[in-house]
PDB file of C-alpha atoms and ligand atoms in Angstrom:
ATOM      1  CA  UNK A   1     -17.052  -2.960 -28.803  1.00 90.00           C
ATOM      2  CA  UNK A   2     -18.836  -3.652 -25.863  1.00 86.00           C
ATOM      3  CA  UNK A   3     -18.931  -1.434 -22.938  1.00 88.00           C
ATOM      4  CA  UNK A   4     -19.969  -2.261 -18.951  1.00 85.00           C
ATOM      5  CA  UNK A   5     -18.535   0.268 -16.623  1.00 88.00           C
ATOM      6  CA  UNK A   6     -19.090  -1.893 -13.580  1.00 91.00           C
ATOM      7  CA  UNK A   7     -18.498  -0.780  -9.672  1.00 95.00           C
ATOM      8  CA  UNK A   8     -16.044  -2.820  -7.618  1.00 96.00           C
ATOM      9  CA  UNK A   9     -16.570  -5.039  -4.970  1.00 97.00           C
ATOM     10  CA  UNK A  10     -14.184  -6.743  -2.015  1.00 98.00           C
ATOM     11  CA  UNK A  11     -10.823  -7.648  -2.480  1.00 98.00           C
ATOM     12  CA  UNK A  12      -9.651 -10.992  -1.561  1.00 98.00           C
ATOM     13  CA  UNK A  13      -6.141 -12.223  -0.916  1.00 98.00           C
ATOM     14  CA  UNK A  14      -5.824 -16.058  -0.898  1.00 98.00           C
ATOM     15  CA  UNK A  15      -3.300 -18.640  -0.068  1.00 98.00           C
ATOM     16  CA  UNK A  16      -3.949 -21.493  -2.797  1.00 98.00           C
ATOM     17  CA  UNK A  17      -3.159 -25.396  -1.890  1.00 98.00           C
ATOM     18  CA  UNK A  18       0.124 -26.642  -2.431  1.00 98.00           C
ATOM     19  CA  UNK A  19      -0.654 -29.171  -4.706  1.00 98.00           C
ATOM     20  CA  UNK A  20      -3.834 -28.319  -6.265  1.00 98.00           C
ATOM     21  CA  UNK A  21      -4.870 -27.316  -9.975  1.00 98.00           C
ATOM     22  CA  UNK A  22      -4.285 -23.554 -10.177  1.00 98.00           C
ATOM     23  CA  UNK A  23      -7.208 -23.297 -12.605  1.00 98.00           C
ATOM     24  CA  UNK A  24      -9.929 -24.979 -10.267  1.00 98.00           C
ATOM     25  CA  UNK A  25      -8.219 -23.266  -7.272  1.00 98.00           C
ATOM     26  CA  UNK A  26      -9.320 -19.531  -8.703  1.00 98.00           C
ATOM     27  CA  UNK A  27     -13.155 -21.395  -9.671  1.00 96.00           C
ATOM     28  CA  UNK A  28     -13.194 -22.796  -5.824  1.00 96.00           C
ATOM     29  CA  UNK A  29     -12.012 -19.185  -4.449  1.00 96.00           C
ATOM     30  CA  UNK A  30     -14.381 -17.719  -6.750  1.00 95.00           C
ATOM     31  CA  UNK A  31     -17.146 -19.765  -5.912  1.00 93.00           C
ATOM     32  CA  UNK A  32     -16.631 -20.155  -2.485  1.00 95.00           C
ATOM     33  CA  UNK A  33     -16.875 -16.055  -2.390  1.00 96.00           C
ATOM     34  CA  UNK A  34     -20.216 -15.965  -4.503  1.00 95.00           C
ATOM     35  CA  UNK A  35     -17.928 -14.070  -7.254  1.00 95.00           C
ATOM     36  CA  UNK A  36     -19.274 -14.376 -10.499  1.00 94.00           C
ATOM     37  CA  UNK A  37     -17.987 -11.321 -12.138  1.00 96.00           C
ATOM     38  CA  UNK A  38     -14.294 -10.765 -11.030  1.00 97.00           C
ATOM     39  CA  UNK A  39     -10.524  -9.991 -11.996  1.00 98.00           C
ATOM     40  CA  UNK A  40      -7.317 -11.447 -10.743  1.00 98.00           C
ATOM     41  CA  UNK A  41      -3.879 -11.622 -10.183  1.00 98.00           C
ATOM     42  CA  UNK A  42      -1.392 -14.283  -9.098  1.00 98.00           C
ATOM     43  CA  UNK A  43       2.269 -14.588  -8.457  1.00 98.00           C
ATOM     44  CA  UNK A  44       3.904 -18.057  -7.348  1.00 98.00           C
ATOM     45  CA  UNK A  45       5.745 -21.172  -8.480  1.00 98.00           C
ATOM     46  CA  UNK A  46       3.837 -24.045 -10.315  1.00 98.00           C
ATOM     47  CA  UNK A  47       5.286 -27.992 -10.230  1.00 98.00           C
ATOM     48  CA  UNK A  48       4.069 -28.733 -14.080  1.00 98.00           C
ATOM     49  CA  UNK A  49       1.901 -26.912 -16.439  1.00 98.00           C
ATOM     50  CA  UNK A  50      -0.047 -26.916 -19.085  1.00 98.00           C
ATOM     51  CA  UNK A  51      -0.436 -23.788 -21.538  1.00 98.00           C
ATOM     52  CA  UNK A  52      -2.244 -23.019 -24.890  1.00 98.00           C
ATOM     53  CA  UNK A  53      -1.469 -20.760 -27.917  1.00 98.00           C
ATOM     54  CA  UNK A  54      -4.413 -19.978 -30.100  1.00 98.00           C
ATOM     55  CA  UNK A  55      -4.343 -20.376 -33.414  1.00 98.00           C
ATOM     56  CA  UNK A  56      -6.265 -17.836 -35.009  1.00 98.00           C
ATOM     57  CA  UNK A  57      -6.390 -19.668 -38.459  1.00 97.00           C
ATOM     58  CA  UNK A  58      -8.015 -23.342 -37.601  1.00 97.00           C
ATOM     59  CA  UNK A  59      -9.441 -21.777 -34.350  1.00 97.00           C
ATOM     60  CA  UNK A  60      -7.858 -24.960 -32.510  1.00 97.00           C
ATOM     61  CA  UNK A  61      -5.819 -24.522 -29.488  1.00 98.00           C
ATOM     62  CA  UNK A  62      -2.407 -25.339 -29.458  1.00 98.00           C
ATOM     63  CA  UNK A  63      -1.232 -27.057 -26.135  1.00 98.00           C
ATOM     64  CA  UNK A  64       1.949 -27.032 -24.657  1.00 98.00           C
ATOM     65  CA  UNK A  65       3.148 -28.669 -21.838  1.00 98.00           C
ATOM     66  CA  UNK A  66       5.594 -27.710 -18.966  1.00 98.00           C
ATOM     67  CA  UNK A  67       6.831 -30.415 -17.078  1.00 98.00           C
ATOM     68  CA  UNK A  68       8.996 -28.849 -15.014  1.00 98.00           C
ATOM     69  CA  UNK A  69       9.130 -26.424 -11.975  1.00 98.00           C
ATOM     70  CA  UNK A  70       8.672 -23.087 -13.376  1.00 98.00           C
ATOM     71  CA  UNK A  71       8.042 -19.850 -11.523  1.00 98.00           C
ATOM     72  CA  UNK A  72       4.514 -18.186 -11.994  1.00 98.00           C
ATOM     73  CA  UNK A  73       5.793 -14.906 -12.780  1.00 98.00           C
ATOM     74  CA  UNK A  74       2.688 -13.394 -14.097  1.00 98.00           C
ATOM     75  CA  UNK A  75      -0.809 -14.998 -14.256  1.00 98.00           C
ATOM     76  CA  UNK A  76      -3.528 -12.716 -14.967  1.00 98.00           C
ATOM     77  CA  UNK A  77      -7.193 -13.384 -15.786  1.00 98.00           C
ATOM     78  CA  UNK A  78     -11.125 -12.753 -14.953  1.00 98.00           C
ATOM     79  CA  UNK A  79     -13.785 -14.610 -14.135  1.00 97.00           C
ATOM     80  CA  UNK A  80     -17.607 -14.663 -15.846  1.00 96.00           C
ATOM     81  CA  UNK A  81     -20.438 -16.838 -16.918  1.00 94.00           C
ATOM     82  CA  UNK A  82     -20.343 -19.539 -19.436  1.00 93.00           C
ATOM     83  CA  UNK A  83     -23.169 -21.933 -19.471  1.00 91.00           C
ATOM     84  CA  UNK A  84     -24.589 -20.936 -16.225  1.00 87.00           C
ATOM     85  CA  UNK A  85     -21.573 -21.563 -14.202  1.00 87.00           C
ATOM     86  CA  UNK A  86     -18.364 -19.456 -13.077  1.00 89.00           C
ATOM     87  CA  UNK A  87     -15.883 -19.300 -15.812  1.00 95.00           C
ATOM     88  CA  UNK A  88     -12.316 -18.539 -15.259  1.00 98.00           C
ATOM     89  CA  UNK A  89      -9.889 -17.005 -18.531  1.00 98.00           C
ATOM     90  CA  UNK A  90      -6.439 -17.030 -17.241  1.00 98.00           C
ATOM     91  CA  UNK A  91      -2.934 -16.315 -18.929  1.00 98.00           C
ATOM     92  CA  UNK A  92       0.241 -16.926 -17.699  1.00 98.00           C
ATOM     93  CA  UNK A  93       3.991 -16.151 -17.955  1.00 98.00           C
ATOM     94  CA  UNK A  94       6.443 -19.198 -16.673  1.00 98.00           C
ATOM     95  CA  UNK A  95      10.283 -19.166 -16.390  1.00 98.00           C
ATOM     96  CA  UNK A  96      12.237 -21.702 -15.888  1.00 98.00           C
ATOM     97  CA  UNK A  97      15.796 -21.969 -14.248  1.00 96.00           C
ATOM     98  CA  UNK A  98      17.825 -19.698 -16.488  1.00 97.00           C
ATOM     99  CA  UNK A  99      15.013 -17.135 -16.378  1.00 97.00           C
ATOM    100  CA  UNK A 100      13.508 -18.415 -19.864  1.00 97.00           C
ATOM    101  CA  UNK A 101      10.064 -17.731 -20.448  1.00 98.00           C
ATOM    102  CA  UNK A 102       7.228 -19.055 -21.936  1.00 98.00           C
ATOM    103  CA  UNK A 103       3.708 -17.726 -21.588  1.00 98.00           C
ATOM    104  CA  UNK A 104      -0.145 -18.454 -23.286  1.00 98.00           C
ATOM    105  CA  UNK A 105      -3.494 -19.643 -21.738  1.00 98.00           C
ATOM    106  CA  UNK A 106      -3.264 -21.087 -18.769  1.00 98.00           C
ATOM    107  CA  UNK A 107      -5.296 -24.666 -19.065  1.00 98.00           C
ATOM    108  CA  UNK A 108      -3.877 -26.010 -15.533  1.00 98.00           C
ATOM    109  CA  UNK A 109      -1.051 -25.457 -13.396  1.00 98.00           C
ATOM    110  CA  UNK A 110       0.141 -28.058  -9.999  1.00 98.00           C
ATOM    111  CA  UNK A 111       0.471 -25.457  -7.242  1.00 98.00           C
ATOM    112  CA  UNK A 112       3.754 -24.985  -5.301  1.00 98.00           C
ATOM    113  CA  UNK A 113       2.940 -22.114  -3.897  1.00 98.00           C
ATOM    114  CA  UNK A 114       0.959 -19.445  -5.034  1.00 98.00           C
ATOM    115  CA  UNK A 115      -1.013 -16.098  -4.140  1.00 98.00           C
ATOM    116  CA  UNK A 116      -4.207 -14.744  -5.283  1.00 98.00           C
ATOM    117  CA  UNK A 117      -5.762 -11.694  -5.217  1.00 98.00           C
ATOM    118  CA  UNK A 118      -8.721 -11.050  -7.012  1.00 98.00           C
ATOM    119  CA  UNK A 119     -11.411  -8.538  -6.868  1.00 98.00           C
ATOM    120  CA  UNK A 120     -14.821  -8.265  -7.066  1.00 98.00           C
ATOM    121  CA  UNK A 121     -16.649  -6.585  -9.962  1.00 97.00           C
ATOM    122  CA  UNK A 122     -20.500  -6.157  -8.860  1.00 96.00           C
ATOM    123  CA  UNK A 123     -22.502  -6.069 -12.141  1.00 85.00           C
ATOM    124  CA  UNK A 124     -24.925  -8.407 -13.395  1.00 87.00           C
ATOM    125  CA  UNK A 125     -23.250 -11.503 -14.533  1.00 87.00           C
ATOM    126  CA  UNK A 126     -20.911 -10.734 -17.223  1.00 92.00           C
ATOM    127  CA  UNK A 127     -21.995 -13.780 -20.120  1.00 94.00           C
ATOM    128  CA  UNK A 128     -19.493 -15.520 -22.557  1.00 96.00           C
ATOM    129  CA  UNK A 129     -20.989 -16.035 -26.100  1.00 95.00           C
ATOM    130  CA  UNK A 130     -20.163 -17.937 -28.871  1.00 96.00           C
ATOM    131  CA  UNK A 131     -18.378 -15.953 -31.311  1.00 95.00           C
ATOM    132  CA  UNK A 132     -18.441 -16.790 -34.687  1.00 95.00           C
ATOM    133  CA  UNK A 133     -15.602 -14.569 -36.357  1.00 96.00           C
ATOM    134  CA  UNK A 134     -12.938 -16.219 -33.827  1.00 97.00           C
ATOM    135  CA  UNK A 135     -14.356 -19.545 -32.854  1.00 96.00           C
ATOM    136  CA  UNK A 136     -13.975 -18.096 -29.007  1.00 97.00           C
ATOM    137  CA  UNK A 137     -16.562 -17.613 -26.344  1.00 96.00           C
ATOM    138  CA  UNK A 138     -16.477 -13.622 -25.551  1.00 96.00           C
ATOM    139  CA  UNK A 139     -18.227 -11.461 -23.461  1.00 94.00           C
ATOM    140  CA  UNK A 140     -21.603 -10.656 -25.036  1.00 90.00           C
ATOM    141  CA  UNK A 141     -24.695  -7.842 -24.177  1.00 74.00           C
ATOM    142  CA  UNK A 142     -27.210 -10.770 -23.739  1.00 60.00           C
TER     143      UNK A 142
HETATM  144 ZN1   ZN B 201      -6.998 -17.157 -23.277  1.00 64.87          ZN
END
């Protein structure tokens, strides 16, 4: 287990572009802000997705894609540091017009409408690591 009890910084509350990639929206916001440790929230509609389950077996992402108007009922994620740069982990719960849902990691997402809020966590920058018992990139001590 790794531990980092971390103060927080500003809160942000941000319109995102009708039409643009949810994913790169939350790096641009982040970015944009000089937020390299954060957490977020965003409620909305998406045109089209693109989500992931993963399997913890092969350690291969499974991708499925929406291509249909779904309501972002839930996306939740945080941002660190992966190879130097602002990296942004975000799952997501979609439904689509009889209230069905379907939910995993959220690869990209066109933007109907949709509102962030995310906050700042000051700390140093918060580093994703290969790890080697789940193929993933988690947070490490280094
Ligand atoms: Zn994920």
């Amino acid at each position: 287990m790794l531990v980092r009890n971390i103060e927080t910084g500003r809160n942000l509350l941000v319109r995102l572009d009708h039409g643009a990639d949810i994913v790169s929206q939350i790096s641009e916001a982040a970015a944009s802000e000089r937020i390299h440790t954060g957490v977020f929230s965003i409620i909305g509609a998406l045109t089209d997705a693109q989500i992931a389950f993963y399997d913890q077996e092969s350690h291969e992402y499974h991708e499925l894609m929406v291509d249909e108007p779904v309501e972002l009922v839930s996306c939740t994620g945080n941002i660190s540091t992966k190879d130097g740069k602002p990296f942004v982990h975000a799952h997501a719960v979609l439904a689509g017009l009889e209230g069905e849902c379907r939910g995993g990691h959220l690869i990209k997402g066109g933007i109907f409408a949709a509102e962030l809020y995310m906050q700042e966590l000051l700390s140093p920058p918060l580093i994703r690591m290969h790890d080697s018992v789940t193929g993933l990139y988690l947070w490490g001590d280094g």
